[in-house]
C-alpha positions as a Python dict, from the first residue, in 0.01 Angstrom:
ca = {
    (1, 'X'): (0, 0, 0),
    (2, 'X'): (158, -85, 387),
    (3, 'X'): (-52, 19, 673),
    (4, 'X'): (27, 76, 1018),
    (5, 'X'): (-191, -112, 1243),
    (6, 'X'): (-191, 129, 1536),
    (7, 'X'): (-437, 152, 1706),
    (8, 'X'): (-587, 353, 2044),
    (9, 'X'): (-595, 74, 2293),
    (10, 'X'): (-821, -213, 2182),
    (11, 'X'): (-945, -343, 2525),
    (12, 'X'): (-1245, -225, 2720),
    (13, 'X'): (-1230, 45, 3018),
    (14, 'X'): (-1277, -223, 3247),
    (15, 'X'): (-1012, -451, 3110),
    (16, 'X'): (-794, -180, 3124),
    (17, 'X'): (-838, -101, 3466),
    (18, 'X'): (-773, -408, 3590),
    (19, 'X'): (-443, -434, 3370),
    (20, 'X'): (-332, -153, 3551),
    (21, 'X'): (-430, -182, 3824),
    (22, 'X'): (-185, -307, 4158),
    (23, 'X'): (34, -553, 4014),
    (24, 'X'): (102, -692, 4381),
    (25, 'X'): (-160, -624, 4582),
    (26, 'X'): (-113, -470, 5012),
    (27, 'X'): (-85, -734, 5318),
    (28, 'X'): (-413, -754, 5446),
    (29, 'X'): (-310, -621, 5872),
    (30, 'X'): (-299, -993, 5966),
    (31, 'X'): (-69, -1101, 5705),
    (32, 'X'): (175, -800, 5822),
    (33, 'X'): (149, -988, 6174),
    (34, 'X'): (236, -1337, 6031),
    (35, 'X'): (488, -1227, 5875),
    (36, 'X'): (687, -938, 6063),
    (37, 'X'): (672, -1257, 6363),
    (38, 'X'): (887, -1463, 6141),
    (39, 'X'): (1141, -1199, 6170),
    (40, 'X'): (1436, -1265, 6381),
    (41, 'X'): (1522, -867, 6442),
    (42, 'X'): (1864, -976, 6372),
    (43, 'X'): (2155, -686, 6594),
    (44, 'X'): (2335, -540, 6321),
    (45, 'X'): (2133, -735, 6056),
    (46, 'X'): (2263, -788, 5754),
    (47, 'X'): (1925, -597, 5537),
    (48, 'X'): (2013, -280, 5679),
    (49, 'X'): (2315, -268, 5563),
    (50, 'X'): (2170, -378, 5199),
    (51, 'X'): (1939, -62, 5235),
    (52, 'X'): (2065, 261, 5056),
    (53, 'X'): (1940, 469, 5271),
    (54, 'X'): (1966, 271, 5570),
    (55, 'X'): (1639, 185, 5762),
    (56, 'X'): (1625, -27, 6096),
    (57, 'X'): (1438, -273, 5890),
    (58, 'X'): (1461, -458, 6216),
    (59, 'X'): (1336, -221, 6400),
    (60, 'X'): (1013, -115, 6191),
    (61, 'X'): (890, -476, 6142),
    (62, 'X'): (928, -545, 6523),
    (63, 'X'): (672, -238, 6577),
    (64, 'X'): (412, -454, 6326),
    (65, 'X'): (459, -722, 6521),
    (66, 'X'): (367, -566, 6866),
    (67, 'X'): (137, -324, 6688),
    (68, 'X'): (276, -10, 6668),
    (69, 'X'): (187, 118, 6326),
    (70, 'X'): (289, 539, 6378),
    (71, 'X'): (648, 410, 6505),
    (72, 'X'): (745, 182, 6272),
    (73, 'X'): (622, 399, 5956),
    (74, 'X'): (885, 701, 6150),
    (75, 'X'): (1125, 426, 6179),
    (76, 'X'): (1117, 401, 5775),
    (77, 'X'): (1023, 762, 5707),
    (78, 'X'): (1271, 890, 5869),
    (79, 'X'): (1569, 744, 5698),
    (80, 'X'): (1364, 753, 5358),
    (81, 'X'): (1110, 994, 5348),
    (82, 'X'): (1012, 893, 4988),
    (83, 'X'): (944, 496, 5183),
    (84, 'X'): (595, 447, 5008),
    (85, 'X'): (729, 429, 4654),
    (86, 'X'): (1019, 266, 4736),
    (87, 'X'): (848, -36, 4883),
    (88, 'X'): (639, -65, 4580),
    (89, 'X'): (959, 33, 4253),
    (90, 'X'): (1299, -39, 4405),
    (91, 'X'): (1419, -415, 4389),
    (92, 'X'): (1400, -528, 4696),
    (93, 'X'): (1460, -858, 4665),
    (94, 'X'): (1817, -802, 4531),
    (95, 'X'): (1836, -533, 4812),
    (96, 'X'): (1800, -591, 5109),
    (97, 'X'): (1581, -940, 5125),
    (98, 'X'): (1860, -1084, 4982),
    (99, 'X'): (2038, -1039, 5272),
    (100, 'X'): (1805, -1177, 5500),
    (101, 'X'): (1889, -1424, 5712),
    (102, 'X'): (1617, -1670, 5625),
    (103, 'X'): (1749, -1727, 5254),
    (104, 'X'): (2025, -1960, 5472),
    (105, 'X'): (1791, -2167, 5700),
    (106, 'X'): (1637, -2408, 5527),
    (107, 'X'): (1291, -2308, 5396),
    (108, 'X'): (1533, -1998, 5199),
    (109, 'X'): (1231, -1765, 5233),
    (110, 'X'): (1340, -1428, 5311),
    (111, 'X'): (1091, -1181, 5538),
    (112, 'X'): (879, -937, 5248),
    (113, 'X'): (1027, -605, 5300),
    (114, 'X'): (907, -420, 5082),
    (115, 'X'): (571, -502, 5164),
    (116, 'X'): (641, -474, 5551),
    (117, 'X'): (750, -141, 5431),
    (118, 'X'): (406, -50, 5251),
    (119, 'X'): (156, -177, 5504),
    (120, 'X'): (367, 41, 5764),
    (121, 'X'): (399, 344, 5599),
    (122, 'X'): (55, 370, 5359),
    (123, 'X'): (-87, 323, 5747),
    (124, 'X'): (94, 634, 5794),
    (125, 'X'): (-62, 860, 5514),
    (126, 'X'): (-397, 691, 5622),
    (127, 'X'): (-410, 779, 5947),
    (128, 'X'): (-113, 944, 6094),
    (129, 'X'): (-40, 1266, 5868),
    (130, 'X'): (267, 1422, 5816),
    (131, 'X'): (493, 1244, 6140),
    (132, 'X'): (780, 1541, 6139),
    (133, 'X'): (746, 1905, 6214),
    (134, 'X'): (954, 2135, 6157),
    (135, 'X'): (1260, 2343, 6413),
    (136, 'X'): (1215, 2695, 6445),
    (137, 'X'): (1262, 2888, 6094),
    (138, 'X'): (1605, 3017, 5983),
    (139, 'X'): (1515, 3280, 5716),
    (140, 'X'): (1729, 3134, 5427),
    (141, 'X'): (1566, 3004, 5127),
    (142, 'X'): (1718, 2697, 4911),
    (143, 'X'): (1633, 2612, 4537),
    (144, 'X'): (1612, 2288, 4403),
    (145, 'X'): (1603, 2210, 3992),
    (146, 'X'): (1425, 1861, 3997),
    (147, 'X'): (1123, 1777, 4171),
    (148, 'X'): (1215, 1369, 4173),
    (149, 'X'): (1304, 1187, 4409),
    (150, 'X'): (1665, 1326, 4562),
    (151, 'X'): (1513, 1673, 4527),
    (152, 'X'): (1162, 1582, 4674),
    (153, 'X'): (1389, 1362, 4953),
    (154, 'X'): (1634, 1701, 4993),
    (155, 'X'): (1375, 1979, 4945),
    (156, 'X'): (1162, 1803, 5299),
    (157, 'X'): (1492, 1765, 5494),
    (158, 'X'): (1569, 2095, 5460),
    (159, 'X'): (1245, 2162, 5558),
    (160, 'X'): (1275, 1961, 5839),
    (161, 'X'): (1576, 2184, 5949),
    (162, 'X'): (1413, 2528, 5947),
    (163, 'X'): (1456, 2632, 5602),
    (164, 'X'): (1203, 2757, 5306),
    (165, 'X'): (1241, 2555, 5006),
    (166, 'X'): (1107, 2603, 4634),
    (167, 'X'): (1155, 2300, 4408),
    (168, 'X'): (1184, 2379, 3998),
    (169, 'X'): (1082, 2160, 3729),
    (170, 'X'): (1032, 2102, 3339),
    (171, 'X'): (732, 1914, 3466),
    (172, 'X'): (363, 2044, 3563),
    (173, 'X'): (353, 1755, 3849),
    (174, 'X'): (673, 1660, 4071),
    (175, 'X'): (751, 1316, 4119),
    (176, 'X'): (1019, 1264, 3871),
    (177, 'X'): (1030, 924, 3772),
    (178, 'X'): (767, 856, 4023),
    (179, 'X'): (506, 986, 3821),
    (180, 'X'): (625, 1025, 3461),
    (181, 'X'): (850, 714, 3397),
    (182, 'X'): (787, 390, 3619),
    (183, 'X'): (508, 123, 3485),
    (184, 'X'): (94, 251, 3607),
    (185, 'X'): (71, -87, 3803),
    (186, 'X'): (332, -32, 4035),
    (187, 'X'): (193, 343, 4112),
    (188, 'X'): (-130, 301, 4079),
    (189, 'X'): (-415, 529, 4200),
    (190, 'X'): (-240, 869, 4177),
    (191, 'X'): (-23, 696, 4453),
    (192, 'X'): (328, 935, 4304),
    (193, 'X'): (100, 1235, 4364),
    (194, 'X'): (-57, 1107, 4668),
    (195, 'X'): (289, 1050, 4844),
    (196, 'X'): (424, 1426, 4730),
    (197, 'X'): (117, 1556, 4879),
    (198, 'X'): (173, 1396, 5197),
    (199, 'X'): (530, 1491, 5215),
    (200, 'X'): (490, 1842, 5124),
    (201, 'X'): (234, 1861, 5440),
    (202, 'X'): (496, 1951, 5633),
    (203, 'X'): (490, 2310, 5503),
    (204, 'X'): (796, 2512, 5381),
    (205, 'X'): (842, 2375, 5062),
    (206, 'X'): (670, 2534, 4706),
    (207, 'X'): (651, 2378, 4359),
    (208, 'X'): (718, 2579, 4077),
    (209, 'X'): (653, 2413, 3766),
    (210, 'X'): (691, 2429, 3361),
    (211, 'X'): (1021, 2591, 3406),
    (212, 'X'): (1365, 2447, 3268),
    (213, 'X'): (1737, 2546, 3415),
    (214, 'X'): (1823, 2671, 3119),
    (215, 'X'): (1560, 2797, 2930),
    (216, 'X'): (1348, 3032, 3234),
    (217, 'X'): (1613, 3062, 3446),
    (218, 'X'): (2035, 2977, 3535),
    (219, 'X'): (2215, 2873, 3727),
    (220, 'X'): (2396, 3238, 3792),
    (221, 'X'): (1978, 3338, 3896),
    (222, 'X'): (1997, 3081, 4138),
    (223, 'X'): (2310, 3159, 4307),
    (224, 'X'): (2189, 3516, 4329),
    (225, 'X'): (1853, 3458, 4481),
    (226, 'X'): (1930, 3156, 4689),
    (227, 'X'): (2155, 3065, 4971),
    (228, 'X'): (2243, 2718, 4865),
    (229, 'X'): (2108, 2493, 4518),
    (230, 'X'): (2035, 2159, 4458),
    (231, 'X'): (2052, 1960, 4140),
    (232, 'X'): (1890, 1672, 4052),
    (233, 'X'): (1846, 1695, 3708),
    (234, 'X'): (1800, 1288, 3637),
    (235, 'X'): (1872, 1212, 3320),
    (236, 'X'): (1656, 1320, 3075),
    (237, 'X'): (1819, 1211, 2750),
    (238, 'X'): (1789, 957, 2595),
    (239, 'X'): (1991, 707, 2349),
    (240, 'X'): (1934, 637, 1984),
    (241, 'X'): (1999, 356, 1813),
    (242, 'X'): (2168, 568, 1509),
    (243, 'X'): (1970, 403, 1224),
    (244, 'X'): (1727, 509, 910),
    (245, 'X'): (1381, 453, 999),
    (246, 'X'): (1407, 622, 1382),
    (247, 'X'): (1189, 885, 1276),
    (248, 'X'): (919, 644, 1123),
    (249, 'X'): (554, 672, 1257),
    (250, 'X'): (529, 403, 1562),
    (251, 'X'): (872, 410, 1663),
    (252, 'X'): (921, 584, 1994),
    (253, 'X'): (1173, 572, 2267),
    (254, 'X'): (1022, 396, 2543),
    (255, 'X'): (1053, 625, 2836),
    (256, 'X'): (796, 889, 2614),
    (257, 'X'): (603, 571, 2581),
    (258, 'X'): (595, 547, 2907),
    (259, 'X'): (570, 901, 2989),
    (260, 'X'): (201, 925, 2758),
    (261, 'X'): (89, 614, 2928),
    (262, 'X'): (101, 780, 3250),
    (263, 'X'): (4, 1122, 3168),
    (264, 'X'): (-342, 1043, 2993),
    (265, 'X'): (-649, 842, 2985),
    (266, 'X'): (-535, 463, 2883),
    (267, 'X'): (-814, 438, 2668),
    (268, 'X'): (-647, 719, 2401),
    (269, 'X'): (-264, 534, 2380),
    (270, 'X'): (-226, 387, 2086),
    (271, 'X'): (-110, 97, 2051),
    (272, 'X'): (62, -162, 1787),
    (273, 'X'): (-75, -548, 1722),
    (274, 'X'): (279, -657, 1777),
    (275, 'X'): (557, -471, 1923),
    (276, 'X'): (946, -492, 1922),
    (277, 'X'): (1061, -346, 2252),
    (278, 'X'): (1497, -279, 2246),
    (279, 'X'): (1669, -313, 2532),
    (280, 'X'): (1786, -542, 2885),
    (281, 'X'): (1657, -270, 3183),
    (282, 'X'): (1358, -243, 3351),
    (283, 'X'): (1266, 71, 3156),
    (284, 'X'): (1252, -186, 2866),
    (285, 'X'): (1036, -449, 3070),
    (286, 'X'): (762, -169, 3193),
    (287, 'X'): (754, -66, 2814),
    (288, 'X'): (688, -388, 2700),
    (289, 'X'): (433, -494, 2955),
    (290, 'X'): (199, -249, 2964),
    (291, 'X'): (193, -292, 2589),
    (292, 'X'): (141, -601, 2634),
    (293, 'X'): (-213, -461, 2869),
    (294, 'X'): (-292, -162, 2617),
    (295, 'X'): (-400, -490, 2380),
    (296, 'X'): (-61, -529, 2191),
    (297, 'X'): (-155, -899, 2058),
    (298, 'X'): (199, -976, 2039),
    (299, 'X'): (549, -776, 2225),
    (300, 'X'): (895, -959, 2178),
    (301, 'X'): (1134, -787, 2423),
    (302, 'X'): (1496, -807, 2278),
    (303, 'X'): (1819, -775, 2392),
    (304, 'X'): (2221, -757, 2245),
    (305, 'X'): (2365, -921, 2543),
    (306, 'X'): (2258, -1289, 2790),
    (307, 'X'): (2011, -1267, 3070),
    (308, 'X'): (2311, -1217, 3314),
    (309, 'X'): (2376, -894, 3140),
    (310, 'X'): (2037, -724, 3171),
    (311, 'X'): (1980, -441, 3427),
    (312, 'X'): (1671, -567, 3404),
    (313, 'X'): (1609, -791, 3777),
    (314, 'X'): (1495, -1133, 3722),
    (315, 'X'): (1179, -1111, 3921),
    (316, 'X'): (1109, -792, 3607),
    (317, 'X'): (1247, -1034, 3367),
    (318, 'X'): (1000, -1349, 3532),
    (319, 'X'): (706, -1022, 3544),
    (320, 'X'): (745, -963, 3111),
    (321, 'X'): (705, -1354, 3049),
    (322, 'X'): (412, -1408, 3284),
    (323, 'X'): (267, -1133, 3095),
    (324, 'X'): (275, -1280, 2829),
    (325, 'X'): (662, -1105, 2669),
    (326, 'X'): (838, -1311, 2449),
    (327, 'X'): (1183, -1252, 2513),
    (328, 'X'): (1508, -1298, 2238),
    (329, 'X'): (1882, -1274, 2322),
    (330, 'X'): (2258, -1198, 2266),
    (331, 'X'): (2089, -1022, 1929),
    (332, 'X'): (2141, -683, 1788),
    (333, 'X'): (1948, -443, 1589),
    (334, 'X'): (2069, -396, 1220),
    (335, 'X'): (1809, -227, 1047),
    (336, 'X'): (1436, -67, 1117),
    (337, 'X'): (1253, -216, 798),
    (338, 'X'): (983, -2, 617),
    (339, 'X'): (713, -63, 316),
    (340, 'X'): (605, 173, 146),
    (341, 'X'): (732, 434, 392),
    (342, 'X'): (561, 269, 734),
    (343, 'X'): (705, 75, 968),
    (344, 'X'): (690, -310, 871),
    (345, 'X'): (934, -466, 1139),
    (346, 'X'): (1271, -529, 1254),
    (347, 'X'): (1604, -685, 1097),
    (348, 'X'): (1855, -840, 1423),
    (349, 'X'): (2191, -1047, 1418),
    (350, 'X'): (2265, -1314, 1644),
    (351, 'X'): (2560, -1371, 1865),
    (352, 'X'): (2888, -1561, 1637),
    (353, 'X'): (3089, -1555, 1940),
    (354, 'X'): (3356, -1307, 2091),
    (355, 'X'): (3659, -1095, 2014),
    (356, 'X'): (3890, -927, 2219),
    (357, 'X'): (3618, -916, 2497),
    (358, 'X'): (3358, -758, 2253),
    (359, 'X'): (3038, -973, 2180),
    (360, 'X'): (3063, -1034, 1800),
    (361, 'X'): (2732, -1019, 1540),
    (362, 'X'): (2632, -1248, 1200),
    (363, 'X'): (2595, -999, 915),
    (364, 'X'): (2497, -1325, 736),
    (365, 'X'): (2272, -1471, 1046),
    (366, 'X'): (1974, -1286, 1108),
    (367, 'X'): (1637, -1262, 1129),
    (368, 'X'): (1320, -1030, 1090),
    (369, 'X'): (1039, -931, 1288),
    (370, 'X'): (754, -770, 1175),
    (371, 'X'): (632, -480, 1442),
    (372, 'X'): (366, -195, 1372),
    (373, 'X'): (500, -48, 1651),
    (374, 'X'): (884, -13, 1817),
    (375, 'X'): (995, 115, 2131),
    (376, 'X'): (1330, 229, 2223),
    (377, 'X'): (1471, 112, 2592),
    (378, 'X'): (1885, 73, 2485),
    (379, 'X'): (1996, 354, 2819),
    (380, 'X'): (1891, 709, 2895),
    (381, 'X'): (2188, 937, 2977),
    (382, 'X'): (2247, 1302, 3157),
    (383, 'X'): (2166, 1607, 2963),
    (384, 'X'): (2384, 1849, 3003),
    (385, 'X'): (2301, 2154, 2793),
    (386, 'X'): (2089, 2318, 3080),
    (387, 'X'): (2422, 2302, 3299),
    (388, 'X'): (2676, 2397, 2993),
    (389, 'X'): (2873, 2682, 2992),
    (390, 'X'): (2798, 2714, 3388),
    (391, 'X'): (3108, 2594, 3648),
    (392, 'X'): (2981, 2308, 3669),
    (393, 'X'): (3256, 1989, 3616),
    (394, 'X'): (3127, 1631, 3471),
    (395, 'X'): (3336, 1363, 3396),
    (396, 'X'): (3206, 1079, 3252),
    (397, 'X'): (2836, 1220, 3173),
    (398, 'X'): (2753, 1337, 3535),
    (399, 'X'): (2802, 1617, 3737),
    (400, 'X'): (3115, 1549, 3977),
    (401, 'X'): (3027, 1566, 4318),
    (402, 'X'): (3273, 1549, 4654),
    (403, 'X'): (3143, 1341, 4967),
    (404, 'X'): (2906, 1622, 5118),
    (405, 'X'): (2773, 1657, 4749),
    (406, 'X'): (2927, 1976, 4660),
    (407, 'X'): (2944, 2059, 4266),
    (408, 'X'): (3276, 2262, 4133),
    (409, 'X'): (3022, 2526, 4135),
    (410, 'X'): (3001, 2758, 4482),
    (411, 'X'): (2693, 2679, 4673),
    (412, 'X'): (2575, 2424, 4444),
    (413, 'X'): (2519, 2084, 4568),
    (414, 'X'): (2369, 1796, 4350),
    (415, 'X'): (2271, 1402, 4373),
    (416, 'X'): (2038, 1170, 4271),
    (417, 'X'): (2107, 1000, 3903),
    (418, 'X'): (2265, 1312, 3745),
    (419, 'X'): (2569, 1193, 3932),
    (420, 'X'): (2804, 896, 3956),
    (421, 'X'): (2633, 567, 4152),
    (422, 'X'): (2364, 389, 4180),
    (423, 'X'): (2045, 447, 3894),
    (424, 'X'): (1819, 360, 4224),
    (425, 'X'): (1485, 563, 4335),
    (426, 'X'): (1677, 439, 4730),
    (427, 'X'): (1980, 570, 4640),
    (428, 'X'): (1810, 901, 4457),
    (429, 'X'): (1599, 963, 4840),
    (430, 'X'): (1989, 884, 5017),
    (431, 'X'): (2152, 1147, 4822),
    (432, 'X'): (1874, 1403, 4817),
    (433, 'X'): (1846, 1357, 5226),
    (434, 'X'): (2197, 1378, 5272),
    (435, 'X'): (2257, 1656, 5040),
    (436, 'X'): (2049, 1853, 5250),
    (437, 'X'): (2224, 1725, 5568),
    (438, 'X'): (2535, 1909, 5409),
    (439, 'X'): (2400, 2235, 5317),
    (440, 'X'): (2180, 2270, 5643),
    (441, 'X'): (2573, 2233, 5826),
    (442, 'X'): (2696, 2450, 5577),
    (443, 'X'): (2440, 2725, 5621),
    (444, 'X'): (2491, 2722, 5979),
    (445, 'X'): (2857, 2762, 5970),
    (446, 'X'): (2783, 3047, 5746),
    (447, 'X'): (2497, 3198, 5984),
}
C-alpha cells in the first residue's frame, strides 16, 4: 500500500532556528557609514523617482553618513511608515537600486539602499520611539477593513491628522501579508508585530480581529457608523489547478502553507520528503525554500513559461537555487498522480512550440516528478464576495477607484492589492497613505 511520507519537520530545534533566522543580517553601523559615503546624493535622484512611496533617498542616506540617525529614519517614515518591512521584503534590486547611478559606472555596484533603509528604521524603532504626533482631535471616526500594509499605512496617516481609526480584520493579529504571507526568514524575530506596535504607538488606532466583512458586518453597517471607510482587502482568493486530485492529502495552496508556517511552531509543520511547487512568483519561491528549510530532501519548482516571464525576481530565483531548489521551466502540469488514493507525484508536459501567441505543450512529451507534497502557487485573486450586493464597481476582478481612491460607493475608499496596480508591499503602503490624505481633505470639506 502506498503511504504518504508527510512528517513534522525532520530537523532539530537548533537546525530550524538557524534555517529560519534572518536571511540577510543587518549592516553594522560601521558598514552603514561606509555604504552611505558611497552615495553621490544626486539632485532629482532617479532612485527616489523609482520608489513608489517617493522616499527622499539621498537625504536619508546623507543623514546616515553625518550621524543623524533620527533624521534619516524620519525622512523614510514620513513617506513610508512601514519602511522597516519594505526594506526587508520589497524587491529593491528592481526598484530604487536598479536606478542608482553607480550602475553605469565602472564598478557597476549600486548603493545598498534597502539595507541602509533597514538600518535607519531599525534604529528608530529601537531607540527613538514613535517619531510622529497627532494633530488636534477631529472627533471623526474611520473604519478600515483589512490590516495589511495598505490598511496600516492609511490608519497611521489618518491618526496623524487627528482622526480615530478602527481596523477590522478576519485574522487575530494585524499585519496582513507581512504577518501571514511572507517567508519567515524575511521578517524574522516577530518583526511584523513589532512594526505594528510601533505604528500603533501614535494613538487613536484600535484593532478588532476575527471579524469578516460580509459575515460579521456589511459595508452598509460601516457607512452608518463611521464617517468614512477604507477597504484594503488584499487578494484572499487562490487560483486552483482545476485537476482531479487537488483534494488529496499533501496537496495544498502555497499561501496556506506559508500562513501555517508563520502561525505555528516550525517543529509542528508537516513536510514531505519530495516536494513539488507549481508557480513562478515570489510565493512559489517562498514556499519552495521554506519546504527545503523544514527538512524536505528534494524540492522542485516547476513553471509553465521561461525565466523572463516569472514574476519572481532574479534575486528570488537565485535564492531558490542556492537553497537547493531545482527549477524546471516551460512545463505545464497535466495530471496529479495518485496511487492507492495517495499522492504519488505530478505529470508535466513539455513545451512543443507557439501558436497565435500562446505556448503549446506536447501531450506526448511528458515527464513525471514523484512527490509526497504538492504546493500550488498559481496566483491569487480578489475575493469579491464580501462586497457583493453593494454599490461597489468591480472591473477585471479588482475594485475600481478614481485618482482619489474613491470607490463607486459614497464615502468608501479602497487601495492595495484589491485595486488595480502593482502587487507590491510598498505600492500598498503608498495607496493607504495617499487614500488617507484624500479622505482627510474630504472630511475637512464636509466639516
